mmCIF file of C-alpha atoms in Angstrom:
data_model
loop_
_atom_site.group_PDB
_atom_site.id
_atom_site.type_symbol
_atom_site.label_atom_id
_atom_site.label_comp_id
_atom_site.label_asym_id
_atom_site.label_seq_id
_atom_site.Cartn_x
_atom_site.Cartn_y
_atom_site.Cartn_z
ATOM 1 C CA UNK A 1 -13.627 -5.465 -8.138
ATOM 2 C CA UNK A 2 -10.306 -5.239 -9.953
ATOM 3 C CA UNK A 3 -8.482 -7.282 -7.330
ATOM 4 C CA UNK A 4 -10.446 -10.325 -8.446
ATOM 5 C CA UNK A 5 -9.089 -10.009 -12.010
ATOM 6 C CA UNK A 6 -5.777 -11.890 -12.293
ATOM 7 C CA UNK A 7 -4.819 -9.630 -15.217
ATOM 8 C CA UNK A 8 -4.903 -6.526 -13.006
ATOM 9 C CA UNK A 9 -1.374 -5.518 -11.947
ATOM 10 C CA UNK A 10 -1.809 -4.686 -8.259
ATOM 11 C CA UNK A 11 1.756 -3.320 -8.149
ATOM 12 C CA UNK A 12 1.442 -1.014 -11.182
ATOM 13 C CA UNK A 13 3.379 2.197 -10.538
ATOM 14 C CA UNK A 14 2.220 5.611 -11.707
ATOM 15 C CA UNK A 15 4.497 8.452 -12.893
ATOM 16 C CA UNK A 16 5.679 8.960 -9.283
ATOM 17 C CA UNK A 17 6.287 5.270 -8.724
ATOM 18 C CA UNK A 18 3.251 4.926 -6.497
ATOM 19 C CA UNK A 19 1.109 1.817 -6.469
ATOM 20 C CA UNK A 20 -2.507 1.451 -5.313
ATOM 21 C CA UNK A 21 -1.286 0.628 -1.791
ATOM 22 C CA UNK A 22 0.865 3.792 -1.729
ATOM 23 C CA UNK A 23 -2.150 5.890 -2.692
ATOM 24 C CA UNK A 24 -4.455 4.219 -0.165
ATOM 25 C CA UNK A 25 -1.864 4.643 2.601
ATOM 26 C CA UNK A 26 -1.182 8.300 1.816
ATOM 27 C CA UNK A 27 -4.883 9.156 1.651
ATOM 28 C CA UNK A 28 -5.931 7.199 4.742
ATOM 29 C CA UNK A 29 -8.167 4.611 3.080
ATOM 30 C CA UNK A 30 -8.141 1.947 5.792
ATOM 31 C CA UNK A 31 -10.641 -0.390 4.154
ATOM 32 C CA UNK A 32 -8.666 -0.401 0.903
ATOM 33 C CA UNK A 33 -5.432 -1.129 2.786
ATOM 34 C CA UNK A 34 -7.074 -4.159 4.393
ATOM 35 C CA UNK A 35 -8.357 -5.395 1.012
ATOM 36 C CA UNK A 36 -4.977 -4.920 -0.639
ATOM 37 C CA UNK A 37 -3.108 -6.692 2.158
ATOM 38 C CA UNK A 38 -5.364 -9.723 1.705
ATOM 39 C CA UNK A 39 -4.042 -10.085 -1.866
ATOM 40 C CA UNK A 40 -0.752 -12.000 -1.829
ATOM 41 C CA UNK A 41 0.310 -10.311 -5.082
ATOM 42 C CA UNK A 42 0.572 -6.913 -3.387
ATOM 43 C CA UNK A 43 4.115 -5.809 -2.542
ATOM 44 C CA UNK A 44 3.596 -3.650 0.543
ATOM 45 C CA UNK A 45 7.328 -2.833 0.797
ATOM 46 C CA UNK A 46 7.633 -1.413 -2.736
ATOM 47 C CA UNK A 47 9.243 2.038 -2.866
ATOM 48 C CA UNK A 48 8.096 4.983 -4.936
ATOM 49 C CA UNK A 49 10.487 7.240 -6.888
ATOM 50 C CA UNK A 50 11.255 9.165 -3.683
ATOM 51 C CA UNK A 51 12.172 5.859 -2.010
ATOM 52 C CA UNK A 52 9.107 5.948 0.265
ATOM 53 C CA UNK A 53 7.157 2.844 1.218
ATOM 54 C CA UNK A 54 3.405 2.793 1.816
ATOM 55 C CA UNK A 55 4.140 2.540 5.562
ATOM 56 C CA UNK A 56 6.266 5.693 5.429
ATOM 57 C CA UNK A 57 3.584 7.595 3.511
ATOM 58 C CA UNK A 58 0.938 6.598 6.058
ATOM 59 C CA UNK A 59 3.187 7.706 8.925
ATOM 60 C CA UNK A 60 4.051 11.020 7.253
ATOM 61 C CA UNK A 61 0.342 11.714 6.713
ATOM 62 C CA UNK A 62 -0.485 10.891 10.348
ATOM 63 C CA UNK A 63 -2.648 7.861 9.599
ATOM 64 C CA UNK A 64 -1.902 6.018 12.843
ATOM 65 C CA UNK A 65 -4.387 3.180 12.329
ATOM 66 C CA UNK A 66 -2.930 2.380 8.914
ATOM 67 C CA UNK A 67 0.575 2.400 10.404
ATOM 68 C CA UNK A 68 -0.638 -0.072 13.037
ATOM 69 C CA UNK A 69 -2.181 -2.303 10.354
ATOM 70 C CA UNK A 70 1.084 -2.333 8.395
ATOM 71 C CA UNK A 71 3.165 -3.108 11.481
ATOM 72 C CA UNK A 72 0.957 -6.115 12.246
ATOM 73 C CA UNK A 73 1.952 -7.672 8.896
ATOM 74 C CA UNK A 74 4.833 -10.118 8.682
ATOM 75 C CA UNK A 75 7.679 -8.860 6.534
ATOM 76 C CA UNK A 76 6.997 -5.127 6.666
ATOM 77 C CA UNK A 77 10.173 -3.103 6.215
#
């Protein structure tokens, strides 16, 4: 898995400023969110170009379980 490769930039932003955790949150991929949150390199408060965090994208998409997972993390903004 890419997360095991130290060279992989877990916070790489695409043309919309979205990172892997943004995409997983917006699309409701719970298992991927859990994996990403286990990696201390992941910035789960990073904003995309529309100034939306992964938490906000999950909430806007109605992914309640992902919102709960985010809110259980220390330091979520």
